[in-house]
Structure formats: C-alpha cells, structure tokens
PDB file of C-alpha atoms in Angstrom:
ATOM      1  CA  UNK A   1     210.720 141.670 207.106  1.00 57.00           C
ATOM      2  CA  UNK A   2     207.120 142.822 206.734  1.00 58.00           C
ATOM      3  CA  UNK A   3     206.659 142.513 210.501  1.00 61.00           C
ATOM      4  CA  UNK A   4     210.083 144.048 211.211  1.00 63.00           C
ATOM      5  CA  UNK A   5     211.210 140.864 212.939  1.00 63.00           C
ATOM      6  CA  UNK A   6     208.068 140.621 215.075  1.00 66.00           C
ATOM      7  CA  UNK A   7     205.524 138.120 213.684  1.00 67.00           C
ATOM      8  CA  UNK A   8     202.910 139.292 216.202  1.00 72.00           C
ATOM      9  CA  UNK A   9     203.129 142.789 214.726  1.00 66.00           C
ATOM     10  CA  UNK A  10     202.398 141.374 211.274  1.00 65.00           C
ATOM     11  CA  UNK A  11     199.462 139.347 212.578  1.00 64.00           C
ATOM     12  CA  UNK A  12     198.032 142.301 214.509  1.00 68.00           C
ATOM     13  CA  UNK A  13     198.472 144.989 211.871  1.00 68.00           C
ATOM     14  CA  UNK A  14     198.290 142.995 208.669  1.00 68.00           C
ATOM     15  CA  UNK A  15     200.127 144.108 205.575  1.00 73.00           C
ATOM     16  CA  UNK A  16     199.733 147.259 203.562  1.00 73.00           C
ATOM     17  CA  UNK A  17     198.522 147.340 199.975  1.00 77.00           C
ATOM     18  CA  UNK A  18     201.985 147.632 198.412  1.00 74.00           C
ATOM     19  CA  UNK A  19     203.361 144.692 200.398  1.00 73.00           C
ATOM     20  CA  UNK A  20     200.320 142.651 199.415  1.00 78.00           C
ATOM     21  CA  UNK A  21     200.857 143.466 195.752  1.00 80.00           C
ATOM     22  CA  UNK A  22     204.519 142.458 196.053  1.00 75.00           C
ATOM     23  CA  UNK A  23     203.495 139.133 197.601  1.00 80.00           C
ATOM     24  CA  UNK A  24     201.015 138.532 194.780  1.00 87.00           C
ATOM     25  CA  UNK A  25     203.711 139.433 192.253  1.00 81.00           C
ATOM     26  CA  UNK A  26     206.170 137.019 193.883  1.00 78.00           C
ATOM     27  CA  UNK A  27     203.578 134.240 193.830  1.00 85.00           C
ATOM     28  CA  UNK A  28     202.803 134.960 190.173  1.00 84.00           C
ATOM     29  CA  UNK A  29     206.499 134.813 189.300  1.00 77.00           C
ATOM     30  CA  UNK A  30     206.876 131.530 191.198  1.00 75.00           C
ATOM     31  CA  UNK A  31     203.950 130.137 189.217  1.00 82.00           C
ATOM     32  CA  UNK A  32     205.592 131.402 186.024  1.00 77.00           C
ATOM     33  CA  UNK A  33     208.784 129.519 186.934  1.00 72.00           C
ATOM     34  CA  UNK A  34     206.866 126.305 187.591  1.00 74.00           C
ATOM     35  CA  UNK A  35     204.869 126.578 184.388  1.00 79.00           C
ATOM     36  CA  UNK A  36     207.992 127.460 182.421  1.00 74.00           C
ATOM     37  CA  UNK A  37     209.644 124.257 183.586  1.00 71.00           C
ATOM     38  CA  UNK A  38     206.634 122.162 182.579  1.00 75.00           C
ATOM     39  CA  UNK A  39     205.620 123.972 179.376  1.00 76.00           C
ATOM     40  CA  UNK A  40     208.623 125.843 178.027  1.00 71.00           C
ATOM     41  CA  UNK A  41     207.722 127.734 174.869  1.00 72.00           C
ATOM     42  CA  UNK A  42     210.002 127.058 171.876  1.00 78.00           C
ATOM     43  CA  UNK A  43     210.862 130.744 171.448  1.00 78.00           C
ATOM     44  CA  UNK A  44     214.203 132.503 171.577  1.00 80.00           C
ATOM     45  CA  UNK A  45     214.788 134.755 174.609  1.00 77.00           C
ATOM     46  CA  UNK A  46     214.288 137.885 172.457  1.00 81.00           C
ATOM     47  CA  UNK A  47     210.971 136.662 171.047  1.00 85.00           C
ATOM     48  CA  UNK A  48     209.865 135.582 174.516  1.00 80.00           C
ATOM     49  CA  UNK A  49     210.729 139.043 175.850  1.00 81.00           C
ATOM     50  CA  UNK A  50     208.897 140.704 172.957  1.00 85.00           C
ATOM     51  CA  UNK A  51     205.780 138.616 173.670  1.00 86.00           C
ATOM     52  CA  UNK A  52     205.894 139.425 177.386  1.00 82.00           C
ATOM     53  CA  UNK A  53     206.223 143.142 176.676  1.00 84.00           C
ATOM     54  CA  UNK A  54     203.390 142.958 174.147  1.00 88.00           C
ATOM     55  CA  UNK A  55     201.043 141.240 176.581  1.00 89.00           C
ATOM     56  CA  UNK A  56     202.092 143.631 179.332  1.00 85.00           C
ATOM     57  CA  UNK A  57     201.198 146.623 177.159  1.00 87.00           C
ATOM     58  CA  UNK A  58     197.920 144.967 176.161  1.00 92.00           C
ATOM     59  CA  UNK A  59     196.936 144.380 179.798  1.00 89.00           C
ATOM     60  CA  UNK A  60     197.914 147.931 180.795  1.00 86.00           C
ATOM     61  CA  UNK A  61     195.832 149.648 178.095  1.00 89.00           C
ATOM     62  CA  UNK A  62     192.687 149.712 180.290  1.00 90.00           C
ATOM     63  CA  UNK A  63     194.698 151.232 183.143  1.00 86.00           C
ATOM     64  CA  UNK A  64     196.132 153.893 180.826  1.00 85.00           C
ATOM     65  CA  UNK A  65     192.705 154.692 179.403  1.00 88.00           C
ATOM     66  CA  UNK A  66     191.272 155.171 182.894  1.00 89.00           C
ATOM     67  CA  UNK A  67     194.086 157.484 184.056  1.00 84.00           C
ATOM     68  CA  UNK A  68     193.468 161.193 184.521  1.00 86.00           C
ATOM     69  CA  UNK A  69     196.812 161.993 182.898  1.00 83.00           C
ATOM     70  CA  UNK A  70     199.755 160.103 181.441  1.00 81.00           C
ATOM     71  CA  UNK A  71     202.091 163.066 181.739  1.00 84.00           C
ATOM     72  CA  UNK A  72     205.538 162.335 183.157  1.00 84.00           C
ATOM     73  CA  UNK A  73     207.146 164.989 185.303  1.00 87.00           C
ATOM     74  CA  UNK A  74     210.562 166.016 183.949  1.00 87.00           C
ATOM     75  CA  UNK A  75     212.208 164.929 187.210  1.00 86.00           C
ATOM     76  CA  UNK A  76     210.789 161.413 186.766  1.00 85.00           C
ATOM     77  CA  UNK A  77     211.962 160.820 183.188  1.00 86.00           C
ATOM     78  CA  UNK A  78     215.216 159.168 184.308  1.00 85.00           C
ATOM     79  CA  UNK A  79     213.285 156.798 186.587  1.00 82.00           C
ATOM     80  CA  UNK A  80     210.874 155.889 183.791  1.00 84.00           C
ATOM     81  CA  UNK A  81     213.769 155.229 181.419  1.00 84.00           C
ATOM     82  CA  UNK A  82     215.508 153.094 184.035  1.00 81.00           C
ATOM     83  CA  UNK A  83     212.342 151.078 184.686  1.00 80.00           C
ATOM     84  CA  UNK A  84     211.618 150.742 180.987  1.00 81.00           C
ATOM     85  CA  UNK A  85     215.100 149.869 179.768  1.00 83.00           C
ATOM     86  CA  UNK A  86     217.177 148.478 182.637  1.00 79.00           C
ATOM     87  CA  UNK A  87     214.432 146.695 184.566  1.00 76.00           C
ATOM     88  CA  UNK A  88     211.992 145.712 181.869  1.00 79.00           C
ATOM     89  CA  UNK A  89     214.329 144.860 178.996  1.00 84.00           C
ATOM     90  CA  UNK A  90     217.917 144.253 180.151  1.00 85.00           C
ATOM     91  CA  UNK A  91     217.091 142.491 183.434  1.00 82.00           C
ATOM     92  CA  UNK A  92     214.305 140.423 181.859  1.00 82.00           C
ATOM     93  CA  UNK A  93     216.573 139.341 179.003  1.00 84.00           C
ATOM     94  CA  UNK A  94     219.353 138.375 181.428  1.00 84.00           C
ATOM     95  CA  UNK A  95     216.783 136.429 183.473  1.00 81.00           C
ATOM     96  CA  UNK A  96     215.680 134.525 180.373  1.00 80.00           C
ATOM     97  CA  UNK A  97     219.306 133.777 179.505  1.00 84.00           C
ATOM     98  CA  UNK A  98     219.758 132.395 183.013  1.00 83.00           C
ATOM     99  CA  UNK A  99     216.720 130.165 182.584  1.00 79.00           C
ATOM    100  CA  UNK A 100     217.995 128.967 179.199  1.00 79.00           C
ATOM    101  CA  UNK A 101     221.448 128.144 180.601  1.00 83.00           C
ATOM    102  CA  UNK A 102     220.655 126.856 184.107  1.00 80.00           C
ATOM    103  CA  UNK A 103     217.003 125.824 183.894  1.00 78.00           C
ATOM    104  CA  UNK A 104     213.991 127.347 185.606  1.00 74.00           C
ATOM    105  CA  UNK A 105     214.346 125.383 188.847  1.00 73.00           C
ATOM    106  CA  UNK A 106     217.877 126.570 189.594  1.00 76.00           C
ATOM    107  CA  UNK A 107     217.244 130.094 188.349  1.00 78.00           C
ATOM    108  CA  UNK A 108     214.016 130.624 190.316  1.00 75.00           C
ATOM    109  CA  UNK A 109     215.825 130.614 193.657  1.00 79.00           C
ATOM    110  CA  UNK A 110     217.602 133.830 192.677  1.00 80.00           C
ATOM    111  CA  UNK A 111     214.277 135.710 192.825  1.00 77.00           C
ATOM    112  CA  UNK A 112     214.744 135.495 196.590  1.00 80.00           C
ATOM    113  CA  UNK A 113     217.621 137.954 196.252  1.00 84.00           C
ATOM    114  CA  UNK A 114     215.204 140.698 195.149  1.00 80.00           C
ATOM    115  CA  UNK A 115     214.358 142.017 198.659  1.00 81.00           C
ATOM    116  CA  UNK A 116     218.023 141.879 199.634  1.00 86.00           C
ATOM    117  CA  UNK A 117     219.140 143.816 196.559  1.00 85.00           C
ATOM    118  CA  UNK A 118     216.263 146.276 196.966  1.00 82.00           C
ATOM    119  CA  UNK A 119     217.345 146.956 200.554  1.00 85.00           C
ATOM    120  CA  UNK A 120     220.941 147.490 199.436  1.00 88.00           C
ATOM    121  CA  UNK A 121     219.841 149.921 196.729  1.00 85.00           C
ATOM    122  CA  UNK A 122     217.701 151.778 199.302  1.00 84.00           C
ATOM    123  CA  UNK A 123     220.757 152.116 201.551  1.00 88.00           C
ATOM    124  CA  UNK A 124     223.024 153.322 198.742  1.00 88.00           C
ATOM    125  CA  UNK A 125     220.606 155.599 196.894  1.00 82.00           C
ATOM    126  CA  UNK A 126     218.133 156.758 199.539  1.00 82.00           C
ATOM    127  CA  UNK A 127     220.306 156.637 202.645  1.00 86.00           C
ATOM    128  CA  UNK A 128     218.008 154.141 204.394  1.00 86.00           C
ATOM    129  CA  UNK A 129     219.183 152.545 207.632  1.00 88.00           C
ATOM    130  CA  UNK A 130     219.360 148.783 208.053  1.00 87.00           C
ATOM    131  CA  UNK A 131     218.153 147.175 211.280  1.00 86.00           C
ATOM    132  CA  UNK A 132     218.747 143.815 212.894  1.00 86.00           C
ATOM    133  CA  UNK A 133     215.776 142.192 211.187  1.00 83.00           C
ATOM    134  CA  UNK A 134     217.178 143.262 207.822  1.00 84.00           C
ATOM    135  CA  UNK A 135     220.460 141.515 208.594  1.00 90.00           C
ATOM    136  CA  UNK A 136     218.607 138.430 209.816  1.00 88.00           C
ATOM    137  CA  UNK A 137     216.489 138.370 206.641  1.00 86.00           C
ATOM    138  CA  UNK A 138     219.561 138.871 204.450  1.00 89.00           C
ATOM    139  CA  UNK A 139     221.341 136.019 206.195  1.00 92.00           C
ATOM    140  CA  UNK A 140     218.364 133.695 205.751  1.00 90.00           C
ATOM    141  CA  UNK A 141     218.059 134.646 202.073  1.00 88.00           C
ATOM    142  CA  UNK A 142     221.739 134.042 201.360  1.00 91.00           C
ATOM    143  CA  UNK A 143     221.735 130.787 203.317  1.00 92.00           C
ATOM    144  CA  UNK A 144     218.672 129.560 201.390  1.00 87.00           C
ATOM    145  CA  UNK A 145     220.185 130.448 198.022  1.00 86.00           C
ATOM    146  CA  UNK A 146     223.438 128.756 199.035  1.00 87.00           C
ATOM    147  CA  UNK A 147     221.619 125.587 200.152  1.00 86.00           C
ATOM    148  CA  UNK A 148     219.676 125.255 196.923  1.00 79.00           C
ATOM    149  CA  UNK A 149     222.632 125.946 194.645  1.00 76.00           C
ATOM    150  CA  UNK A 150     224.929 123.441 196.296  1.00 77.00           C
ATOM    151  CA  UNK A 151     222.522 120.670 197.285  1.00 70.00           C
ATOM    152  CA  UNK A 152     223.103 117.175 195.993  1.00 61.00           C
ATOM    153  CA  UNK A 153     220.482 115.877 193.542  1.00 61.00           C
ATOM    154  CA  UNK A 154     218.302 113.174 195.071  1.00 60.00           C
ATOM    155  CA  UNK A 155     217.511 111.458 191.794  1.00 55.00           C
ATOM    156  CA  UNK A 156     213.778 111.787 192.472  1.00 51.00           C
ATOM    157  CA  UNK A 157     211.734 113.685 189.893  1.00 50.00           C
TER     158      UNK A 157
END
C-alpha cells in the first residue's frame, strides 16, 4: 500500500518518515510476539499492562522534557483520551487476553489487520476514498489471516 500498488513508485520515491516509523513499530511488535512465545513472563495481564505502561512513561520522559510545551488543545482532548484509554489500556488488555487464551503465535497474525482497520476507520471518520490497491491489500490481508488461522499443524516445532 505504501507504493499505492506500484512497487516501482516505492523504489523510486522511498517511504516517508511516518511510514518508516510504522514499519519499525510493526517489526518491534513482531519481535515482541516472538520473544513472548519464548520467554513469557509469569505476570497476569493487568500486571503486564501496568509494567508496559510504566516503561512507556519512563522512555517518554526525555521526549516530554525536551518539548516546548505539553499543552493539549481543547479540541484534541477527546483524541488524547481515546488514545490513552481505548488504545493504550483497553486494546492492549484485550490483546494480552488473546495471547493468554490463543498463544502468541496465533494471536500475532491479527496484527496484520491493523492497516485494514485503520483504512476502514479513515473511510468512516474522515471520509477517505478507497482505491483498487486498498481492496487488493485488504484481500491479501484477509486471505493471509484466514490461511494462518485454519492451517493444519505440521507437527514440526
């Protein structure tokens, strides 16, 4: 999707900073899923969430200290609350419950739904228009998730 269905466009123009950060974030989350499978911490989902939030705050302190202002515009308060409560607490807790119930390997594939759901939210909330490459990407995402969820175990570890 970064190249809008044209790989040559992606190769010629590269990716912008935000897309690069999203790719790094996706790779970090994939690494988290792998490490979680190998070295699962013996914490409850709530304690695990608390620790993640604590480390997140700790790592963001230098960013906050270097900011010109931490003021939040009144129009942005609802977005900050949504990001802080719905995305950072509720979604993360549900994700951890999914890992606890299904395992990290089966749960990790659902991260691939993130661009699809983001595009749907952009259509519903922002009035964005979907193009052919969006539909192609959505189809590939759904097909990949379907394949992984319904594949037969090979018995090889």
